[in-house]
Amino acid sequence: MIELVHEPVTVHALINGEKVDTKDKITRENPSNPSEIVGYAPLNTKEDTVRAIDAADEAFKTWRNSSLEERIERMERAIKKLRDSEKEITELLSREHGKPVYDSGGELYVSLAWMEHACKTAKDVIGDDVREDENGTTIIKHDPIGVVSAIAPWNYPISLSTIKVAPALLAGNTIVVKPSPLAPLAVTVVLDIIAEEFPPGVVNVLNGEAEVGIELTSNPKVMKIAFTGGTETGRKIMEAAAPTVKELTLELGGNDPAIMLPSFDPNDEKAMRRLVVSNFLTAGEICMIAKRIYVPRSMHDLFVEKYIEAANKWVRVGDPFNSDVTLGPVNNKKQKDYVQELVDDAKANGAEIHKLGEILDPELFEKGYFMQPTLVVGAKQEDRIVKEEQFGPTVPIIAYDDVDEAVQLANDSIFGLTSSVWGDDQEAIEVAARIEAGTTMINTAAIQGLDVRYEFGGVKQSGVGREYGEQGLKSYVNIHIINNPNTKDLPHIPE
Ligand code: NAD
């Protein structure tokens, strides 16, 4: 068995360029082996949060006047340093989170791809634009908004922080970032590396519980909130933001459907593997994972058989540092218990539960927050496992009679983040247009179909606004029109 014990690491808060210690700490355990402490993060308070916001507010007075060229240069230096620290970052992420090392590498890869893309496109998207014609001259300025609060969840701590930090800084804002206490370490290392390249107070980092988040979302000096997390927390944040009318980007929960069309071939092993990956990557703890599969009734039994075959090949549960492993433990006990509750509920309602894949190290499996992935066959649309966001290694299959019904069932959700349609490309594209979601992927799903060049976000209760793409930069600026019309007087106004 691979040795899991390492010296615990300690990360600090960063306020106005200074590393700040706290008396009380967050202790982060290793989800593969909870008796091992991976490290400590500060447990910041409301007072620390006020200080960080004040520092960001003060730094904004100067930083707002920096040129876009300077901001891009600084960000590019940070990207280079992150690349140089890739191994250290991904291994720490795997230890504290539970995702296998290849998966942590994937998270860092996506984070850097977006940061690079944001640098590359910033001038075109948020550079000032001057328009001259017979009506006069108009300058479309993209002003920074001010102090931004960025709050991230535990499942993709690095990418869901850098998705906010990169555009916020490129646009000339200052920022206070709060990662989740369930994965605070690697992301704090990443944010420290970025912060080093910027003047003090431009990037501030706090760790802690809701107390920090509540101040970050209600303090009058904060002008914009960029939040990724659960829908319930998103509702609270909307309320907190209302008295001072803050700008909001909210990336919330999802319950993403995958519709298998009658033209889908269950014998297509590659497609089936992509589907399995889109259900179980990161042990299913992804907002945009395919969380319910709709299959034509006539194909159902063959589909289940082929799905199980494909899953048994790909799913290998174990130590995140074992290169044969595809799924590590669930990140925390509460999440594991919740997923188990949904599976038990489906079973009690008559569904069949099929365990998938292989457990590589049974001894370790018993120690950590591991779960053997399950396929839930015979679930009904009204079952909790179909209605709620599982956010873990289980997926239900629901039979449908015709494509109209499949579309209706897919749209029958308070959520609308991503979705996928599988089968003949052209037919799938036509069906995709009928799905209520921010993204619909064809013959692939989840991160496999993500493209940072294009907008990502949800409809309905999956969120407000978009990240990535042009909108992912534009949502960090105020458009300021400076208009110098040739005709200053309007012809229809009497003398
Ligand atoms: P969460 O909502 O519990 O916590 C997210 C963050 O908000 C944490 O940092 C937490 O400390 C903080 N927080 C808690 N209460 C707060 C409050 N009252 N005010 C301000 N901040 C507060 O979410 P989680 O359990 O960390 O993450 C899982 C959820 O995130 C899932 O629902 C998942 O779908 C969602 N998610 C969405 C996306 C997306 O892009 N749409 C991406 C990843 C995860």
Short mmCIF file of C-alpha atoms in Angstrom, two decimals, residues 98-402:
data_model
loop_
_atom_site.label_atom_id
_atom_site.label_comp_id
_atom_site.label_asym_id
_atom_site.label_seq_id
_atom_site.Cartn_x
_atom_site.Cartn_y
_atom_site.Cartn_z
CA GLY A 98 -9.53 13.09 -2.53
CA LYS A 99 -9.52 13.42 -6.32
CA PRO A 100 -6.88 11.34 -8.12
CA VAL A 101 -3.70 13.12 -9.19
CA TYR A 102 -4.64 12.98 -12.92
CA ASP A 103 -7.91 14.69 -12.01
CA SER A 104 -6.17 17.42 -9.96
CA GLY A 105 -3.89 17.90 -12.98
CA GLY A 106 -7.01 18.32 -15.10
CA GLU A 107 -8.34 20.96 -12.74
CA LEU A 108 -5.11 22.96 -12.90
CA TYR A 109 -5.00 22.53 -16.67
CA VAL A 110 -8.49 24.01 -17.10
CA SER A 111 -7.66 26.82 -14.66
CA LEU A 112 -4.53 27.80 -16.60
CA ALA A 113 -6.28 27.43 -19.96
CA TRP A 114 -8.86 29.99 -18.84
CA MET A 115 -6.31 32.36 -17.32
CA GLU A 116 -4.31 32.26 -20.56
CA HIS A 117 -7.39 32.71 -22.69
CA ALA A 118 -8.53 35.65 -20.55
CA CYS A 119 -5.10 37.31 -21.02
CA LYS A 120 -5.15 36.65 -24.75
CA THR A 121 -8.61 38.08 -25.35
CA ALA A 122 -8.70 40.86 -22.73
CA LYS A 123 -7.72 43.67 -25.12
CA ASP A 124 -10.41 42.77 -27.63
CA VAL A 125 -13.12 42.12 -25.10
CA ILE A 126 -12.58 44.71 -22.36
CA GLY A 127 -10.16 47.16 -23.97
CA ASP A 128 -11.62 50.62 -24.59
CA ASP A 129 -13.34 50.98 -27.89
CA VAL A 130 -13.71 54.26 -29.85
CA ARG A 131 -16.43 54.57 -32.48
CA GLU A 132 -16.52 57.52 -34.87
CA ASP A 133 -19.12 58.19 -37.52
CA GLU A 134 -21.29 60.98 -38.88
CA ASN A 135 -23.07 61.22 -35.50
CA GLY A 136 -19.87 62.00 -33.60
CA THR A 137 -17.46 60.10 -31.37
CA THR A 138 -18.34 57.57 -28.71
CA ILE A 139 -15.85 55.99 -26.38
CA ILE A 140 -17.00 52.66 -24.94
CA LYS A 141 -14.95 52.46 -21.76
CA HIS A 142 -14.77 49.34 -19.65
CA ASP A 143 -14.30 50.60 -16.12
CA PRO A 144 -13.47 48.28 -13.25
CA ILE A 145 -16.32 47.73 -10.82
CA GLY A 146 -14.41 47.97 -7.52
CA VAL A 147 -13.93 45.45 -4.74
CA VAL A 148 -15.03 41.96 -5.80
CA SER A 149 -15.85 39.17 -3.35
CA ALA A 150 -15.15 35.71 -4.76
CA ILE A 151 -16.54 32.70 -2.91
CA ALA A 152 -15.77 29.15 -4.06
CA PRO A 153 -16.99 25.64 -3.23
CA TRP A 154 -14.90 22.58 -2.41
CA ASN A 155 -15.27 20.45 -5.51
CA TYR A 156 -13.06 22.44 -7.93
CA PRO A 157 -11.44 24.96 -5.59
CA ILE A 158 -8.66 26.12 -7.92
CA SER A 159 -10.59 26.46 -11.15
CA LEU A 160 -13.65 28.01 -9.49
CA SER A 161 -11.44 30.64 -7.84
CA THR A 162 -9.20 31.46 -10.81
CA ILE A 163 -12.27 31.63 -13.06
CA LYS A 164 -13.13 34.76 -11.03
CA VAL A 165 -9.70 36.10 -10.05
CA ALA A 166 -8.24 36.30 -13.58
CA PRO A 167 -10.99 38.41 -15.19
CA ALA A 168 -11.51 40.49 -12.05
CA LEU A 169 -7.84 41.56 -11.97
CA LEU A 170 -7.51 41.98 -15.74
CA ALA A 171 -10.46 44.36 -15.56
CA GLY A 172 -8.74 46.45 -12.86
CA ASN A 173 -10.73 45.33 -9.84
CA THR A 174 -9.35 44.27 -6.49
CA ILE A 175 -10.55 41.06 -4.90
CA VAL A 176 -11.09 39.17 -1.65
CA VAL A 177 -11.29 35.42 -2.20
CA LYS A 178 -12.78 32.87 0.18
CA PRO A 179 -12.32 29.19 -0.66
CA SER A 180 -14.32 26.44 1.02
CA PRO A 181 -13.12 25.06 4.37
CA LEU A 182 -13.40 21.57 2.81
CA ALA A 183 -10.55 22.18 0.34
CA PRO A 184 -8.69 25.32 1.43
CA LEU A 185 -5.01 24.41 1.03
CA ALA A 186 -3.96 24.04 -2.61
CA VAL A 187 -6.14 26.93 -3.71
CA THR A 188 -4.58 29.20 -1.08
CA VAL A 189 -1.13 28.25 -2.40
CA VAL A 190 -2.32 29.13 -5.92
CA LEU A 191 -3.80 32.46 -4.81
CA ASP A 192 -0.60 33.35 -2.94
CA ILE A 193 1.39 32.76 -6.12
CA ILE A 194 -0.97 35.00 -8.09
CA ALA A 195 -1.01 37.66 -5.36
CA GLU A 196 2.81 37.93 -5.37
CA GLU A 197 2.65 39.35 -8.88
CA PHE A 198 0.24 42.14 -7.95
CA PRO A 199 0.53 45.17 -5.65
CA PRO A 200 -0.43 44.66 -1.97
CA GLY A 201 -4.16 44.70 -1.36
CA VAL A 202 -5.11 43.81 -4.94
CA VAL A 203 -5.53 40.10 -4.07
CA ASN A 204 -6.62 39.22 -0.53
CA VAL A 205 -7.33 35.68 0.62
CA LEU A 206 -9.38 34.56 3.60
CA ASN A 207 -10.45 31.15 4.76
CA GLY A 208 -13.31 30.34 7.04
CA GLU A 209 -16.94 29.48 7.39
CA ALA A 210 -20.17 31.29 6.49
CA GLU A 211 -19.27 34.18 8.86
CA VAL A 212 -16.64 35.34 6.34
CA GLY A 213 -19.01 34.77 3.42
CA ILE A 214 -21.79 36.77 5.04
CA GLU A 215 -19.51 39.81 5.52
CA LEU A 216 -18.14 39.43 1.99
CA THR A 217 -21.64 39.55 0.57
CA SER A 218 -23.12 42.34 2.69
CA ASN A 219 -20.28 44.83 3.29
CA PRO A 220 -21.18 48.11 1.51
CA LYS A 221 -17.65 48.47 0.07
CA VAL A 222 -18.06 45.29 -1.98
CA MET A 223 -19.36 46.14 -5.44
CA LYS A 224 -19.59 42.68 -6.98
CA ILE A 225 -20.03 39.13 -5.74
CA ALA A 226 -18.87 36.17 -7.79
CA PHE A 227 -20.12 33.01 -6.12
CA THR A 228 -20.05 29.32 -6.96
CA GLY A 229 -21.79 26.92 -4.64
CA GLY A 230 -25.16 25.49 -3.73
CA THR A 231 -28.47 27.06 -4.75
CA GLU A 232 -29.55 27.45 -1.12
CA THR A 233 -26.45 29.55 -0.35
CA GLY A 234 -27.00 31.46 -3.60
CA ARG A 235 -30.46 32.53 -2.41
CA LYS A 236 -28.98 33.85 0.85
CA ILE A 237 -26.33 35.75 -1.10
CA MET A 238 -28.94 37.42 -3.30
CA GLU A 239 -30.65 38.62 -0.14
CA ALA A 240 -27.40 39.84 1.40
CA ALA A 241 -26.53 41.71 -1.80
CA ALA A 242 -29.90 43.43 -2.15
CA PRO A 243 -29.59 46.34 0.35
CA THR A 244 -26.54 47.75 -1.47
CA VAL A 245 -27.56 46.46 -4.94
CA LYS A 246 -24.34 44.60 -5.70
CA GLU A 247 -23.55 43.05 -9.05
CA LEU A 248 -23.89 39.27 -8.96
CA THR A 249 -22.55 36.28 -10.79
CA LEU A 250 -23.97 33.10 -9.28
CA GLU A 251 -22.99 29.62 -10.43
CA LEU A 252 -25.25 27.30 -8.48
CA GLY A 253 -26.41 23.72 -8.37
CA GLY A 254 -27.24 21.52 -11.31
CA ASN A 255 -29.10 18.31 -12.06
CA ASP A 256 -27.93 17.73 -15.58
CA PRO A 257 -29.88 15.32 -17.81
CA ALA A 258 -28.33 13.09 -20.47
CA ILE A 259 -30.83 12.06 -23.15
CA MET A 260 -29.92 8.94 -25.09
CA LEU A 261 -31.81 9.12 -28.40
CA PRO A 262 -33.14 6.02 -30.20
CA SER A 263 -30.25 6.54 -32.67
CA PHE A 264 -27.66 6.09 -29.89
CA ASP A 265 -25.80 2.81 -30.22
CA PRO A 266 -25.29 1.13 -26.81
CA ASN A 267 -22.62 -1.05 -28.47
CA ASP A 268 -20.48 2.04 -29.15
CA GLU A 269 -17.89 1.37 -26.45
CA LYS A 270 -16.16 4.74 -26.79
CA ALA A 271 -19.39 6.67 -26.41
CA MET A 272 -20.40 4.53 -23.44
CA ARG A 273 -17.03 5.18 -21.79
CA ARG A 274 -17.50 8.94 -22.30
CA LEU A 275 -20.89 8.66 -20.63
CA VAL A 276 -19.45 6.74 -17.68
CA VAL A 277 -16.69 9.36 -17.28
CA SER A 278 -19.29 12.10 -17.44
CA ASN A 279 -21.13 10.44 -14.53
CA PHE A 280 -18.21 9.57 -12.28
CA LEU A 281 -15.26 11.89 -12.87
CA THR A 282 -14.19 13.45 -9.53
CA ALA A 283 -16.42 10.82 -7.87
CA GLY A 284 -19.42 12.62 -9.38
CA GLU A 285 -18.76 15.79 -7.39
CA ILE A 286 -19.07 18.20 -10.28
CA CYS A 287 -21.86 20.71 -10.87
CA MET A 288 -21.90 19.78 -14.56
CA ILE A 289 -21.73 16.00 -14.27
CA ALA A 290 -24.49 14.04 -16.06
CA LYS A 291 -26.79 13.29 -13.10
CA ARG A 292 -29.75 11.48 -14.69
CA ILE A 293 -29.82 9.36 -17.83
CA TYR A 294 -32.95 9.09 -19.96
CA VAL A 295 -33.03 5.99 -22.20
CA PRO A 296 -35.64 4.80 -24.74
CA ARG A 297 -37.68 2.03 -23.14
CA SER A 298 -37.01 -0.28 -26.10
CA MET A 299 -33.24 0.11 -25.60
CA HIS A 300 -33.29 0.04 -21.80
CA ASP A 301 -32.13 -3.49 -20.97
CA LEU A 302 -29.34 -3.59 -23.55
CA PHE A 303 -28.27 -0.12 -22.48
CA VAL A 304 -28.04 -1.15 -18.81
CA GLU A 305 -26.00 -4.22 -19.74
CA LYS A 306 -23.55 -2.23 -21.89
CA TYR A 307 -23.35 0.61 -19.38
CA ILE A 308 -22.38 -1.80 -16.60
CA GLU A 309 -19.75 -3.37 -18.86
CA ALA A 310 -18.23 0.03 -19.65
CA ALA A 311 -18.37 1.21 -16.03
CA ASN A 312 -16.75 -1.97 -14.79
CA LYS A 313 -13.82 -1.29 -17.12
CA TRP A 314 -13.33 2.37 -16.17
CA VAL A 315 -14.27 2.61 -12.50
CA ARG A 316 -11.31 1.78 -10.24
CA VAL A 317 -11.74 3.16 -6.74
CA GLY A 318 -8.80 3.72 -4.45
CA ASP A 319 -5.87 5.83 -3.32
CA PRO A 320 -5.73 9.08 -5.33
CA PHE A 321 -1.95 8.61 -5.62
CA ASN A 322 -2.25 5.21 -7.29
CA SER A 323 -2.01 5.83 -11.04
CA ASP A 324 -4.44 2.96 -11.77
CA VAL A 325 -7.18 4.68 -9.79
CA THR A 326 -9.90 6.64 -11.59
CA LEU A 327 -12.03 7.57 -8.55
CA GLY A 328 -10.88 8.59 -5.09
CA PRO A 329 -12.99 9.00 -1.97
CA VAL A 330 -15.87 11.43 -1.58
CA ASN A 331 -14.52 14.72 -0.21
CA ASN A 332 -16.33 14.65 3.13
CA LYS A 333 -18.49 12.46 5.31
CA LYS A 334 -21.57 14.67 5.11
CA GLN A 335 -21.58 14.39 1.31
CA LYS A 336 -21.01 10.64 1.43
CA ASP A 337 -23.92 10.19 3.86
CA TYR A 338 -26.17 12.36 1.71
CA VAL A 339 -25.44 10.36 -1.44
CA GLN A 340 -26.02 7.11 0.46
CA GLU A 341 -29.35 8.49 1.71
CA LEU A 342 -30.49 9.14 -1.88
CA VAL A 343 -29.43 5.64 -2.98
CA ASP A 344 -31.23 4.06 0.00
CA ASP A 345 -34.35 6.09 -0.73
CA ALA A 346 -34.38 4.90 -4.37
CA LYS A 347 -33.91 1.31 -3.21
CA ALA A 348 -36.77 1.62 -0.74
CA ASN A 349 -38.92 2.87 -3.64
CA GLY A 350 -38.18 -0.26 -5.66
CA ALA A 351 -35.11 0.66 -7.74
CA GLU A 352 -32.32 -1.85 -8.37
CA ILE A 353 -28.86 -0.76 -7.24
CA HIS A 354 -25.91 -2.02 -9.30
CA LYS A 355 -22.45 -1.58 -7.82
CA LEU A 356 -19.91 -0.61 -10.45
CA GLY A 357 -16.20 -1.14 -10.95
CA GLU A 358 -13.50 -2.38 -8.71
CA ILE A 359 -12.22 -1.46 -5.26
CA LEU A 360 -8.44 -1.59 -5.55
CA ASP A 361 -7.53 -1.42 -1.87
CA PRO A 362 -10.30 -2.79 0.42
CA GLU A 363 -8.42 -1.85 3.60
CA LEU A 364 -8.06 1.79 2.60
CA PHE A 365 -11.66 1.77 1.32
CA GLU A 366 -12.88 1.03 4.84
CA LYS A 367 -10.77 3.82 6.36
CA GLY A 368 -11.73 6.71 4.10
CA TYR A 369 -14.90 8.35 2.75
CA PHE A 370 -14.93 5.95 -0.18
CA MET A 371 -18.10 4.87 -1.94
CA GLN A 372 -18.46 2.26 -4.59
CA PRO A 373 -20.23 3.96 -7.52
CA THR A 374 -23.76 2.79 -8.24
CA LEU A 375 -26.13 2.69 -11.18
CA VAL A 376 -29.74 3.07 -10.06
CA VAL A 377 -32.05 1.18 -12.42
CA GLY A 378 -35.79 1.67 -12.36
CA ALA A 379 -35.78 5.04 -10.60
CA LYS A 380 -38.85 7.18 -11.10
CA GLN A 381 -38.84 10.86 -12.05
CA GLU A 382 -40.28 11.82 -8.65
CA ASP A 383 -37.63 9.89 -6.67
CA ARG A 384 -35.21 12.04 -4.67
CA ILE A 385 -32.26 10.55 -6.56
CA VAL A 386 -33.69 12.02 -9.77
CA LYS A 387 -35.06 15.29 -8.38
CA GLU A 388 -32.14 16.30 -6.17
CA GLU A 389 -28.53 17.02 -7.05
CA GLN A 390 -26.62 13.93 -5.85
CA PHE A 391 -23.12 15.40 -6.23
CA GLY A 392 -21.53 12.00 -5.73
CA PRO A 393 -20.83 8.61 -7.33
CA THR A 394 -24.31 7.43 -8.27
CA VAL A 395 -26.53 7.91 -11.30
CA PRO A 396 -30.14 6.92 -12.04
CA ILE A 397 -31.44 5.62 -15.37
CA ILE A 398 -35.02 6.45 -16.34
CA ALA A 399 -36.85 4.88 -19.29
CA TYR A 400 -38.89 7.07 -21.67
CA ASP A 401 -41.36 6.29 -24.45
CA ASP A 402 -40.78 9.06 -26.99
#
